[in-house]
Coordinates of C-alpha atoms and ligand atoms in Angstrom, one line a residue:
Chain A
M109 CA 43.2 15.1 14.4
E110 CA 41.3 15.7 11.1
S111 CA 38.0 17.5 11.8
I112 CA 34.9 16.1 10.0
I113 CA 32.1 18.2 11.4
K114 CA 32.4 21.9 12.3
V115 CA 29.3 23.6 13.7
N116 CA 29.7 27.3 14.3
K117 CA 27.1 29.5 16.2
L118 CA 24.2 27.4 15.0
N119 CA 20.8 28.9 15.6
K120 CA 17.5 27.4 14.6
W121 CA 13.9 28.5 15.1
Y122 CA 10.6 26.7 14.7
G123 CA 8.4 29.6 13.9
D124 CA 9.1 31.9 16.8
F125 CA 10.4 29.1 19.0
H126 CA 14.2 29.3 19.4
A127 CA 15.1 25.6 19.2
L128 CA 18.9 25.8 19.0
V129 CA 20.9 28.6 20.6
D130 CA 24.5 29.3 19.6
V131 CA 25.4 25.7 19.3
E132 CA 29.2 25.0 18.8
L133 CA 30.4 21.6 18.0
N134 CA 33.6 20.1 16.5
V135 CA 33.9 16.5 15.7
S136 CA 37.2 14.8 14.8
L137 CA 37.4 11.8 12.5
G138 CA 36.9 8.7 14.5
E139 CA 35.4 10.4 17.5
K140 CA 32.4 9.0 19.3
I141 CA 30.0 11.4 20.9
V142 CA 27.0 10.7 23.0
I143 CA 24.3 13.4 23.2
C144 CA 21.8 13.4 26.1
G145 CA 19.4 15.8 27.7
P146 CA 15.8 16.1 28.7
S147 CA 12.9 15.7 26.3
G148 CA 12.5 18.7 24.1
S149 CA 16.0 20.0 24.7
G150 CA 16.9 20.0 21.0
K151 CA 19.0 16.8 20.6
S152 CA 17.1 15.5 17.6
T153 CA 16.9 19.0 16.1
M154 CA 20.7 19.4 16.3
I155 CA 21.6 16.0 14.9
R156 CA 19.1 16.4 12.1
C157 CA 20.6 19.8 11.2
L158 CA 23.9 17.9 10.5
N159 CA 22.4 16.3 7.3
R160 CA 19.9 19.1 6.7
L161 CA 16.8 17.2 7.5
E162 CA 16.2 20.4 9.4
E163 CA 17.1 23.8 8.0
H164 CA 19.0 26.2 10.2
Q165 CA 18.7 30.0 10.0
E166 CA 22.0 31.2 11.4
G167 CA 25.6 30.0 11.8
S168 CA 27.4 27.5 9.7
I169 CA 27.6 23.7 9.4
I170 CA 30.5 22.2 7.6
V171 CA 30.6 18.5 7.1
D172 CA 33.5 16.8 5.3
D173 CA 34.6 20.3 4.0
I174 CA 31.2 20.9 2.4
E175 CA 29.1 23.7 3.8
L176 CA 25.4 23.0 4.2
T177 CA 23.5 25.8 2.3
H178 CA 20.4 25.8 0.2
D179 CA 22.4 24.2 -2.6
I180 CA 20.7 20.9 -3.1
K181 CA 23.8 19.3 -4.7
N182 CA 25.8 20.1 -1.6
I183 CA 23.1 18.7 0.6
E184 CA 22.9 15.5 -1.3
A185 CA 26.7 15.2 -1.3
V186 CA 26.7 15.5 2.5
R187 CA 23.8 13.1 3.0
S188 CA 25.6 10.4 1.0
E189 CA 28.6 10.7 3.3
V190 CA 26.6 10.8 6.5
G191 CA 24.6 7.8 7.6
M192 CA 21.5 8.2 9.8
V193 CA 19.6 5.7 12.0
F194 CA 16.2 6.7 13.3
Q195 CA 14.2 5.9 16.4
H196 CA 11.5 4.2 14.3
F197 CA 13.8 2.4 11.8
N198 CA 12.0 3.9 8.8
L199 CA 12.8 0.9 6.6
F200 CA 10.9 0.9 3.2
P201 CA 8.1 -1.6 3.8
H202 CA 7.6 -2.4 0.1
M203 CA 11.2 -3.5 -0.4
T204 CA 12.9 -6.6 0.9
V205 CA 15.7 -6.2 3.4
L206 CA 18.2 -6.6 0.6
E207 CA 16.5 -4.1 -1.6
N208 CA 16.4 -1.6 1.3
C209 CA 20.2 -1.9 1.5
M210 CA 20.8 -1.8 -2.3
F211 CA 18.5 1.1 -2.9
A212 CA 20.9 4.0 -2.4
L213 CA 23.9 2.0 -3.7
R214 CA 22.0 1.6 -7.0
W215 CA 20.7 5.1 -7.4
V216 CA 23.1 7.4 -5.5
R217 CA 26.3 5.5 -5.9
K218 CA 25.1 4.3 -9.4
M219 CA 26.5 0.8 -8.7
P220 CA 25.7 -2.0 -11.0
E221 CA 23.1 -4.4 -9.5
K222 CA 25.4 -7.3 -8.9
E223 CA 28.0 -5.2 -7.1
A224 CA 25.4 -3.5 -5.0
K225 CA 24.0 -6.8 -4.0
E226 CA 27.4 -8.0 -2.9
V227 CA 28.1 -4.9 -0.8
A228 CA 24.6 -5.1 0.7
M229 CA 25.0 -8.7 1.6
Q230 CA 28.4 -8.0 3.2
F231 CA 26.9 -5.4 5.5
L232 CA 23.8 -7.5 6.3
K233 CA 26.2 -10.3 7.3
R234 CA 28.0 -7.9 9.6
V235 CA 24.8 -7.2 11.5
Y236 CA 23.9 -10.9 11.4
I237 CA 20.7 -10.4 9.3
D238 CA 22.0 -12.0 6.0
I239 CA 19.7 -15.0 6.5
H240 CA 16.7 -12.7 6.4
A241 CA 17.8 -10.8 3.3
N242 CA 14.8 -11.7 1.3
K243 CA 12.2 -11.0 3.9
F244 CA 10.2 -7.8 4.1
P245 CA 10.8 -5.5 7.1
G246 CA 7.4 -6.2 8.5
Q247 CA 8.4 -9.9 9.0
L248 CA 11.3 -9.0 11.3
S249 CA 11.4 -8.1 15.0
G250 CA 12.1 -4.5 16.1
G251 CA 15.7 -5.3 17.0
Q252 CA 16.3 -7.0 13.6
Q253 CA 14.7 -4.1 11.8
Q254 CA 17.0 -1.6 13.5
R255 CA 20.0 -3.7 12.6
V256 CA 18.9 -3.6 9.0
A257 CA 18.6 0.1 9.2
I258 CA 22.1 0.3 10.5
A259 CA 23.3 -2.0 7.6
R260 CA 21.4 0.2 5.1
A261 CA 23.3 3.3 6.3
L262 CA 26.6 1.5 6.4
C263 CA 26.3 0.3 2.8
M264 CA 27.0 3.8 1.7
K265 CA 30.4 3.6 3.5
P266 CA 29.6 6.9 5.4
R267 CA 32.3 8.9 7.1
V268 CA 30.0 9.7 10.0
M269 CA 27.0 7.9 11.5
L270 CA 24.2 9.7 13.3
F271 CA 21.9 7.8 15.6
D272 CA 18.7 9.4 17.0
E273 CA 17.6 7.3 20.0
P274 CA 18.1 4.0 18.1
T275 CA 17.0 1.8 21.0
S276 CA 14.2 3.8 22.6
A277 CA 11.4 2.3 20.4
L278 CA 12.6 -1.3 21.1
D279 CA 11.3 -3.9 23.5
P280 CA 13.7 -4.2 26.4
E281 CA 15.0 -7.6 25.4
M282 CA 16.1 -6.3 22.0
V283 CA 18.0 -3.3 23.1
S284 CA 21.3 -5.1 23.7
E285 CA 21.5 -6.7 20.2
V286 CA 21.3 -3.2 18.7
L287 CA 23.8 -1.7 21.2
D288 CA 26.2 -4.6 20.6
T289 CA 26.1 -3.8 16.9
M290 CA 26.8 -0.2 17.6
V291 CA 29.7 -1.1 20.0
E292 CA 31.3 -3.2 17.2
L293 CA 30.9 -0.3 14.8
A294 CA 32.6 2.0 17.3
E295 CA 35.4 -0.4 17.8
E296 CA 36.1 -0.4 14.1
G297 CA 36.7 3.3 14.3
M298 CA 33.5 4.8 12.9
T299 CA 32.9 8.4 13.7
M300 CA 29.6 8.4 15.6
L301 CA 27.1 10.9 17.1
C302 CA 24.5 9.2 19.1
V303 CA 21.5 10.6 20.9
T304 CA 20.8 8.0 23.7
H305 CA 20.2 7.7 27.4
E306 CA 21.9 4.3 27.5
M307 CA 24.6 5.1 30.1
G308 CA 26.4 1.8 29.9
F309 CA 26.8 2.2 26.2
A310 CA 28.0 5.8 26.6
K311 CA 30.6 4.8 29.2
K312 CA 31.8 2.0 27.0
I313 CA 32.3 3.8 23.7
A314 CA 32.0 7.6 24.1
D315 CA 35.0 9.9 23.9
R316 CA 32.8 12.8 24.9
V317 CA 29.3 13.3 26.3
I318 CA 27.3 16.4 25.3
F319 CA 24.5 17.4 27.6
M320 CA 21.9 19.7 26.1
D321 CA 19.1 21.6 27.7
A322 CA 16.6 24.1 26.2
G323 CA 18.4 24.2 22.9
R324 CA 21.8 24.9 24.3
I325 CA 24.9 22.7 24.9
V326 CA 25.2 23.0 28.7
E327 CA 28.0 20.6 29.4
E328 CA 30.7 18.6 27.5
A329 CA 32.8 16.1 29.3
D330 CA 34.3 12.6 29.1
P331 CA 31.6 10.1 30.1
D332 CA 33.1 8.9 33.3
S333 CA 33.3 12.4 34.8
F334 CA 30.0 13.5 33.4
F335 CA 28.0 10.6 34.8
A336 CA 29.9 10.6 38.1
N337 CA 29.9 14.3 38.7
P338 CA 28.1 16.6 36.4
Q339 CA 29.1 20.2 36.8
S340 CA 25.8 22.0 36.0
Q341 CA 22.7 21.9 38.2
R342 CA 20.6 20.8 35.2
G343 CA 23.0 18.0 34.5
K344 CA 22.6 16.8 38.1
D345 CA 18.8 17.0 37.9
F346 CA 18.7 15.2 34.6
L347 CA 21.0 12.4 35.8
S348 CA 19.1 11.9 39.1
Q349 CA 16.0 11.5 37.0
I350 CA 17.3 8.9 34.6
L351 CA 19.0 7.0 37.5
Q352 CA 15.6 6.6 39.1
H353 CA 14.6 4.1 36.4
Chain B
M6 CA 0.0 -11.5 55.2
A7 CA -2.8 -13.7 54.2
T8 CA -3.3 -11.8 51.0
H9 CA 0.3 -12.2 50.1
K10 CA 0.1 -16.0 50.3
T11 CA -2.9 -16.2 48.0
L12 CA -1.2 -13.9 45.5
S13 CA 2.0 -15.9 45.1
K14 CA 1.1 -18.8 42.9
V15 CA 3.4 -20.8 40.6
N16 CA 1.9 -23.1 38.0
L17 CA 4.4 -25.7 37.3
T18 CA 2.3 -27.5 34.8
P19 CA 0.8 -24.7 32.6
P20 CA -2.3 -25.8 30.7
E21 CA -1.7 -27.3 27.3
S22 CA -3.1 -25.6 24.2
R23 CA -5.5 -27.7 22.1
A24 CA -7.3 -27.6 18.9
R25 CA -10.3 -25.3 18.7
P26 CA -13.6 -27.2 19.2
Q27 CA -15.4 -27.7 15.9
N28 CA -19.1 -27.1 15.8
K29 CA -20.4 -29.1 12.9
M30 CA -23.8 -27.9 11.5
T31 CA -25.8 -29.4 8.7
L32 CA -26.7 -27.1 5.8
L33 CA -30.2 -26.9 7.1
Q34 CA -29.1 -25.8 10.5
K35 CA -26.8 -23.2 9.0
A36 CA -29.6 -21.8 6.9
R37 CA -31.9 -21.7 9.8
Q38 CA -29.3 -19.8 11.9
R39 CA -28.6 -17.4 9.1
Y40 CA -32.0 -16.6 7.7
F41 CA -34.5 -17.5 10.4
S42 CA -32.7 -16.8 13.6
N43 CA -35.5 -14.6 15.0
L44 CA -38.8 -13.2 14.1
L45 CA -37.6 -10.1 12.3
N46 CA -35.1 -12.1 10.3
S47 CA -37.6 -14.7 9.3
F48 CA -40.0 -12.0 8.2
L49 CA -37.4 -10.3 6.1
T50 CA -36.4 -13.6 4.5
L51 CA -40.0 -14.6 3.7
S52 CA -40.7 -11.1 2.3
V53 CA -37.8 -11.4 -0.1
I54 CA -38.9 -14.9 -1.2
I55 CA -42.4 -13.8 -1.8
A56 CA -41.4 -10.8 -3.7
F57 CA -39.3 -13.1 -5.9
I58 CA -42.1 -15.5 -6.5
L59 CA -44.4 -12.6 -7.5
I60 CA -41.9 -10.8 -9.8
L61 CA -39.8 -13.5 -11.3
P62 CA -42.3 -15.7 -13.2
P63 CA -44.0 -12.8 -15.0
L64 CA -40.6 -11.2 -15.7
L65 CA -39.3 -14.4 -17.2
Q66 CA -42.5 -14.9 -19.1
W67 CA -42.1 -11.5 -20.7
A68 CA -38.4 -11.4 -21.2
I69 CA -37.9 -15.0 -22.4
F70 CA -40.9 -17.3 -22.9
D71 CA -43.2 -14.8 -24.7
A72 CA -40.3 -12.9 -26.3
V73 CA -39.3 -12.7 -29.9
F74 CA -35.7 -13.5 -30.7
I75 CA -35.9 -14.5 -34.3
G76 CA -36.8 -12.3 -37.2
S77 CA -35.3 -9.3 -38.8
T78 CA -38.1 -6.8 -39.1
Q79 CA -40.6 -5.3 -36.6
E80 CA -43.5 -7.3 -38.2
A81 CA -42.1 -10.4 -36.4
C82 CA -42.8 -8.6 -33.1
E83 CA -46.3 -7.3 -33.8
V84 CA -48.1 -10.4 -32.6
A85 CA -45.8 -11.2 -29.6
A86 CA -47.1 -10.8 -26.1
G87 CA -43.6 -10.5 -24.6
A88 CA -40.4 -8.6 -25.2
C89 CA -39.0 -7.9 -28.6
W90 CA -35.3 -8.3 -28.7
L91 CA -35.0 -7.8 -32.4
P92 CA -33.8 -4.2 -32.4
I93 CA -30.7 -5.3 -30.5
A94 CA -30.1 -8.2 -32.9
A95 CA -30.7 -6.0 -35.9
R96 CA -28.4 -3.2 -34.7
F97 CA -25.9 -5.3 -32.8
D98 CA -23.0 -4.2 -35.0
L99 CA -24.0 -0.6 -34.5
F100 CA -24.1 -1.1 -30.8
V101 CA -20.6 -2.6 -30.6
Y102 CA -18.7 -1.2 -33.6
G103 CA -20.5 2.0 -34.5
F104 CA -19.6 2.7 -38.1
Y105 CA -16.2 1.0 -38.0
P106 CA -15.4 -0.6 -41.3
E107 CA -16.7 -4.1 -41.3
T108 CA -13.4 -5.6 -42.6
E109 CA -11.5 -4.0 -39.7
T110 CA -13.7 -5.0 -36.8
W111 CA -11.1 -7.6 -35.7
R112 CA -9.0 -4.7 -34.5
V113 CA -11.9 -3.6 -32.2
N114 CA -12.3 -7.1 -30.9
L115 CA -8.6 -7.1 -30.1
V116 CA -9.0 -3.9 -28.2
F117 CA -11.9 -5.4 -26.2
A118 CA -9.7 -8.5 -25.5
A119 CA -6.7 -6.4 -24.4
S120 CA -9.0 -4.4 -22.1
F121 CA -10.3 -7.5 -20.4
F122 CA -6.8 -8.9 -20.2
T123 CA -5.9 -5.8 -18.2
L124 CA -8.1 -6.9 -15.4
V125 CA -6.4 -10.3 -15.4
V126 CA -3.0 -8.6 -15.3
L127 CA -4.1 -6.5 -12.4
V128 CA -4.8 -9.5 -10.2
W129 CA -2.1 -11.8 -11.5
R130 CA 0.2 -12.3 -8.5
R131 CA 3.2 -13.4 -10.5
I132 CA 3.5 -10.1 -12.3
S133 CA 5.4 -7.4 -10.5
M134 CA 3.7 -4.1 -9.7
K135 CA 6.2 -2.3 -12.0
L136 CA 5.3 -4.5 -14.9
K137 CA 1.6 -4.1 -14.3
L138 CA 2.0 -0.3 -14.3
V139 CA 4.0 -0.4 -17.5
Y140 CA 1.4 -2.6 -19.2
I141 CA -1.5 -0.3 -18.0
V142 CA 0.0 3.1 -18.4
A143 CA 2.2 2.7 -21.5
F144 CA 1.4 -0.5 -23.4
L145 CA -2.4 -0.6 -23.3
P146 CA -3.1 3.0 -24.4
A147 CA -0.5 2.8 -27.2
L148 CA -2.1 -0.5 -28.3
I149 CA -5.6 0.9 -28.2
F150 CA -4.6 4.0 -30.2
V151 CA -2.7 2.1 -32.8
L152 CA -5.5 -0.5 -33.3
L153 CA -8.4 1.9 -33.4
Y154 CA -6.8 4.7 -35.4
G155 CA -4.5 2.6 -37.5
G156 CA -2.3 4.4 -40.0
V157 CA 0.8 2.6 -38.8
F158 CA 2.2 -0.9 -39.1
G159 CA 0.3 -1.4 -42.3
L160 CA -3.1 -0.9 -40.6
D161 CA -5.6 1.1 -42.6
S162 CA -6.2 4.4 -41.1
V163 CA -9.7 4.8 -39.6
S164 CA -11.2 8.2 -38.9
S165 CA -12.5 8.7 -35.4
N166 CA -15.9 9.8 -36.7
K167 CA -16.4 6.2 -37.6
F168 CA -16.1 5.2 -33.9
G169 CA -19.4 4.5 -32.2
G170 CA -21.2 2.4 -29.6
L171 CA -19.1 0.4 -27.3
I172 CA -15.9 1.5 -29.0
I173 CA -16.4 5.0 -27.9
T174 CA -17.5 4.1 -24.4
I175 CA -14.5 1.8 -23.8
F176 CA -12.0 4.0 -25.6
L177 CA -13.0 7.1 -23.6
G178 CA -13.4 5.3 -20.4
L179 CA -10.1 3.5 -20.5
I180 CA -7.9 6.1 -22.1
G181 CA -9.4 8.9 -20.0
S182 CA -8.7 7.0 -16.8
I183 CA -5.3 5.7 -17.7
L184 CA -3.8 8.9 -19.0
S185 CA -5.2 10.8 -16.1
L186 CA -3.1 8.7 -13.7
P187 CA 0.3 10.3 -14.4
L188 CA -1.2 13.8 -14.6
G189 CA -3.0 13.2 -11.3
I190 CA 0.2 12.2 -9.7
F191 CA 1.9 15.4 -10.9
L192 CA -1.0 17.5 -9.8
A193 CA -0.9 15.9 -6.3
L194 CA 2.8 16.4 -6.0
G195 CA 2.6 19.9 -7.3
R196 CA -0.1 20.7 -4.7
R197 CA 2.5 19.9 -2.0
S198 CA 5.3 21.8 -3.7
T199 CA 7.2 24.4 -1.8
R200 CA 7.3 26.6 -4.9
P201 CA 4.2 28.9 -4.7
V202 CA 3.9 29.2 -8.5
I203 CA 3.7 25.4 -9.0
R204 CA 1.4 25.0 -6.0
I205 CA -1.0 27.6 -7.0
F206 CA -1.2 26.3 -10.6
C207 CA -1.9 22.8 -9.5
V208 CA -4.4 23.8 -6.9
S209 CA -6.2 25.9 -9.5
V210 CA -6.4 23.1 -12.0
I211 CA -7.6 20.6 -9.5
E212 CA -10.3 22.8 -8.0
L213 CA -11.4 24.1 -11.4
F214 CA -12.0 20.7 -12.8
R215 CA -13.5 19.3 -9.6
A216 CA -15.9 22.2 -9.0
M217 CA -17.6 22.3 -12.4
P218 CA -19.9 19.8 -14.0
M219 CA -18.3 17.6 -16.6
I220 CA -20.9 18.7 -19.2
T221 CA -19.7 22.2 -19.1
W222 CA -16.2 21.1 -19.7
L223 CA -17.3 18.8 -22.5
F224 CA -19.0 21.7 -24.2
M225 CA -16.0 23.9 -23.8
G226 CA -13.8 21.1 -25.1
A227 CA -16.0 20.5 -28.1
L228 CA -17.0 23.9 -29.1
V229 CA -15.1 26.7 -27.3
L230 CA -11.6 25.2 -27.5
Q231 CA -11.7 25.3 -31.2
L232 CA -12.0 29.1 -31.1
F233 CA -8.7 29.4 -29.4
L234 CA -6.8 27.2 -31.8
P235 CA -5.0 28.9 -34.7
N236 CA -7.1 29.2 -37.8
G237 CA -7.3 26.1 -39.9
M238 CA -5.9 23.8 -37.2
E239 CA -8.5 21.2 -36.3
V240 CA -8.0 18.8 -33.5
D241 CA -9.9 15.5 -33.8
K242 CA -13.1 15.8 -31.7
M243 CA -12.4 12.5 -30.0
I244 CA -9.0 13.7 -28.9
R245 CA -10.5 16.9 -27.6
V246 CA -13.0 14.9 -25.5
V247 CA -10.2 12.6 -24.2
F248 CA -8.3 15.8 -23.2
I249 CA -11.3 17.0 -21.2
L250 CA -11.9 13.6 -19.6
V251 CA -8.3 13.3 -18.7
L252 CA -8.3 16.6 -16.9
V253 CA -11.5 16.0 -15.1
S254 CA -10.4 12.6 -14.0
A255 CA -6.9 13.7 -13.1
A256 CA -8.3 16.3 -10.8
S257 CA -10.2 13.6 -8.8
K258 CA -7.2 11.2 -9.0
A259 CA -5.0 14.0 -7.6
E260 CA -7.2 14.2 -4.5
I261 CA -7.1 10.4 -4.1
I262 CA -3.3 10.5 -4.3
R263 CA -3.1 13.4 -2.0
A264 CA -4.9 11.4 0.6
G265 CA -2.5 8.5 0.0
L266 CA 0.5 10.8 0.4
Q267 CA -0.8 12.0 3.7
A268 CA -0.9 8.4 4.9
I269 CA 2.8 7.9 4.3
P270 CA 4.8 8.5 7.5
V271 CA 7.2 11.4 7.2
G272 CA 10.0 9.0 8.2
Q273 CA 9.9 7.4 4.8
F274 CA 10.7 10.7 3.1
E275 CA 13.4 11.4 5.7
A276 CA 15.0 7.9 5.5
S277 CA 15.3 8.2 1.7
A278 CA 16.6 11.8 1.8
A279 CA 19.1 10.9 4.5
L280 CA 20.6 8.3 2.1
G281 CA 21.3 11.1 -0.4
V282 CA 18.5 10.1 -2.7
G283 CA 17.0 13.0 -4.7
Y284 CA 13.4 14.1 -4.7
W285 CA 12.2 12.4 -7.9
R286 CA 13.9 9.1 -7.1
T287 CA 12.4 9.2 -3.6
M288 CA 9.0 9.9 -5.0
S289 CA 9.0 7.3 -7.7
M290 CA 10.7 4.5 -5.9
V291 CA 9.9 5.0 -2.2
I292 CA 6.7 7.0 -1.9
M293 CA 4.6 6.4 -4.9
P294 CA 4.7 2.6 -4.8
Q295 CA 3.3 2.8 -1.3
V296 CA 0.7 5.5 -2.2
L297 CA -0.5 3.7 -5.3
K298 CA -0.9 0.5 -3.4
V299 CA -3.3 2.1 -0.9
S300 CA -5.1 4.1 -3.5
I301 CA -5.8 1.4 -6.0
P302 CA -9.3 0.6 -4.7
A303 CA -10.3 4.3 -4.8
M304 CA -8.8 4.6 -8.3
L305 CA -10.8 1.7 -9.6
N306 CA -13.8 3.3 -8.0
S307 CA -13.2 6.6 -9.8
F308 CA -12.7 4.6 -13.0
I309 CA -16.2 3.1 -12.6
G310 CA -17.6 6.6 -12.2
M311 CA -15.7 7.8 -15.2
F312 CA -16.8 4.9 -17.3
K313 CA -20.4 5.8 -16.7
D314 CA -19.8 9.5 -17.2
T315 CA -18.6 8.8 -20.8
S316 CA -22.3 8.6 -21.7
L317 CA -22.4 12.4 -21.3
V318 CA -20.5 12.8 -24.6
A319 CA -23.8 12.2 -26.4
I320 CA -24.5 15.8 -25.6
I321 CA -21.8 17.0 -28.0
G322 CA -22.9 14.6 -30.7
L323 CA -20.7 11.5 -30.2
L324 CA -22.6 8.3 -30.7
D325 CA -21.6 6.3 -27.6
F326 CA -23.1 3.0 -26.5
L327 CA -26.1 4.6 -24.7
S328 CA -26.6 7.0 -27.6
V329 CA -26.9 4.1 -30.1
G330 CA -29.7 2.8 -27.8
M331 CA -31.4 6.2 -27.8
A332 CA -31.1 6.4 -31.6
T333 CA -32.7 3.0 -31.9
M334 CA -35.6 4.0 -29.8
N335 CA -36.1 7.1 -31.9
S336 CA -36.1 5.2 -35.1
D337 CA -39.4 4.6 -36.8
E338 CA -38.8 0.9 -37.1
W339 CA -38.0 0.1 -33.4
G340 CA -39.6 3.1 -31.6
K341 CA -42.0 0.9 -29.7
Y342 CA -39.4 -1.2 -28.0
G343 CA -37.6 1.3 -25.9
I344 CA -37.8 -0.7 -22.7
E345 CA -36.0 -3.7 -24.3
V346 CA -33.3 -1.4 -25.6
Y347 CA -32.8 0.3 -22.2
I348 CA -32.7 -3.1 -20.5
F349 CA -30.0 -4.3 -22.9
V350 CA -27.9 -1.1 -22.5
A351 CA -28.2 -1.3 -18.7
M352 CA -27.3 -4.9 -18.6
I353 CA -24.1 -4.4 -20.7
Y354 CA -23.0 -1.5 -18.5
F355 CA -23.8 -3.7 -15.5
V356 CA -21.9 -6.7 -16.7
I357 CA -18.8 -4.6 -17.6
L358 CA -18.7 -2.6 -14.4
F359 CA -19.7 -5.5 -12.1
T360 CA -16.8 -7.5 -13.5
I361 CA -14.5 -4.6 -12.9
S362 CA -15.7 -4.2 -9.4
R363 CA -15.3 -7.9 -8.6
F364 CA -11.7 -7.8 -9.9
S365 CA -11.0 -4.7 -7.9
L366 CA -12.3 -6.5 -4.8
T367 CA -9.9 -9.4 -5.4
L368 CA -7.1 -7.0 -5.9
E369 CA -7.9 -5.2 -2.7
K370 CA -7.8 -8.5 -0.8
Q371 CA -4.5 -9.4 -2.4
L372 CA -3.0 -6.1 -1.4
E373 CA -4.2 -6.4 2.2
T374 CA -2.5 -9.8 2.7
G375 CA 0.5 -9.4 0.3
H376 CA 3.4 -7.0 0.6
Ligands
ATP578 N1 8.7 20.4 13.4 C1 8.6 21.1 14.6 N2 7.9 22.2 14.6 C2 7.8 23.0 15.8 N3 8.5 22.7 16.9 C3 9.3 21.6 16.9 C4 9.4 20.8 15.7 N4 10.3 19.8 16.0 C5 10.7 20.0 17.3 N5 10.1 21.1 17.8 C6 10.3 21.6 19.1 O1 11.7 21.9 19.3 C7 12.1 21.4 20.6 C8 13.3 20.5 20.4 O2 12.8 19.3 19.9 P1 13.7 18.0 19.7 O3 12.8 17.0 19.0 O4 14.9 18.4 19.1 O5 13.9 17.5 21.2 P2 14.7 16.2 21.7 O6 15.7 16.7 22.6 O7 15.0 15.4 20.5 O8 13.5 15.6 22.5 P3 13.2 14.0 22.7 O9 14.1 13.5 23.7 O10 11.7 14.1 23.2 O11 13.3 13.4 21.4 C9 10.9 20.9 21.3 O12 10.4 21.8 22.2 C10 9.9 20.6 20.2 O13 8.6 20.9 20.6
MG579 MG1 14.4 13.4 19.8

């Protein structure tokens, strides 16, 4: 299998706080990975290192054969191949839904306006938001906004999609519409790394579950065996906690 | 058990919603409720009314009924009991146009019209923010420079030492504020730069110009700056003053923009970066539009301050609107009518700035409701 992300001995500090410790990760093309772990375990930090929203101090990260260094050209090249969906959507409030999706197509991909509009509409249709294309993000529900955010990332035709708790800021009745979109995406073969505690989703699509604690990858397993029978004590504690809810 | 029973309750016919009850009041009732609702309120209302009754008639008597409007020399005023408005009439052209050549004053009028039209553009909903910015930051200053200075497009060239009165006040106020906007943005961004050299430079400029009185800077601009320029090179005094005003006003705008930048959630920067969009594109298309939107009221406020501060240029010998008034008072002919001149000058400032402040309120309301 072609490898798309290679993380080697990654270490990251915030000040003196060691946030990621010797993290190793290999992601093959088409693989779907779910990352879970207690709050503060470094899940966001790790996933944000992959497109350099966070800078690492040691180790190497290679995405799509490009190593992430201080070189801004490399960083921008990686970012345009890696889509990211945030917990709080982060749509641009002063642009319409359509403009949000066209933005990077126009200025990163340098696409002519007409073509960018077609591509954007195509992806908005895919997340069933095309009828709201000319509304502003503030006029949509949380679930709709998150689907726009997914469409905005997909427009760039990324090779990998990163999700950082995409459903945890949503009202409960909107979680499934976003998860359904993500399942569809997974079924189409997208490479995905997803921080989430949605077990049903993980069981359905994940090839691998990564369990993190205190900045380390503690356990890696296929979802069925991890959720049924975690090997580490921390994994057991964590699962018993989220199962209480 | 008993409590359980009382707790479970299903309302199969939930109450219908209905229109809010109207309470109709006559105008008189409304007035009573607003101005005479209690003893203190009634007292305040009556005091204000009495004060008006005491002040207004004599004021009108002096300013209008007993005043002299017609005539051309001070003799016409000698016998009058009221105000003498002749100095204003006699020197009206000086007040408005300074020493601008009489045949070219239409150019000045056009500048005034374009300036007023700017306010209309600002609150015109159908015009996009981008177009508004282009009009204000690029088109308007270019138009003002071309019209006032001339020398291009077949317009006669007019030296800036012919400028005076309202021309100077509006020219300096507008150009100073407008050109300071881009500079203020760069200073604000530079202040947040990760490169120490840029950051220190921007912080120094901002703090230096904020922490010293404008008058000292005007002196330096007018007198000291010349010493540093190569021999024989003379920069137009008006331009030197604009330069100083731009820097002073950019320093305060930079602080306004910095506050606006801090109000933008970090997620906006991250979302744009994550799409592979570079720093300048992110700033100009994602961040600044949001920042400018929230800072417009504060900007207009700083503009009003700036507009009034232009009267300080009198100190370095420029004849601005207020200075024309002072000169009039100091003249032999009209020396006795200083109060009238002051009132006139104050009224004009008030009319201009009050208009701007009303427009800015409208704009503020639009931005609150719009997107
Ligand atoms: N910008 C920062 N500065 C300092 N410390 C930080 C910063 N961001 C994160 N941390 C710390 O790094 C650790 C890992 O944070 P991270 O956000 O990656 O956790 P997480 O696993 O995503 O948690 P959560 O489930 O709450 O999102 C935490 O202890 C956090 O306090
Ligand atoms: Mg997190």
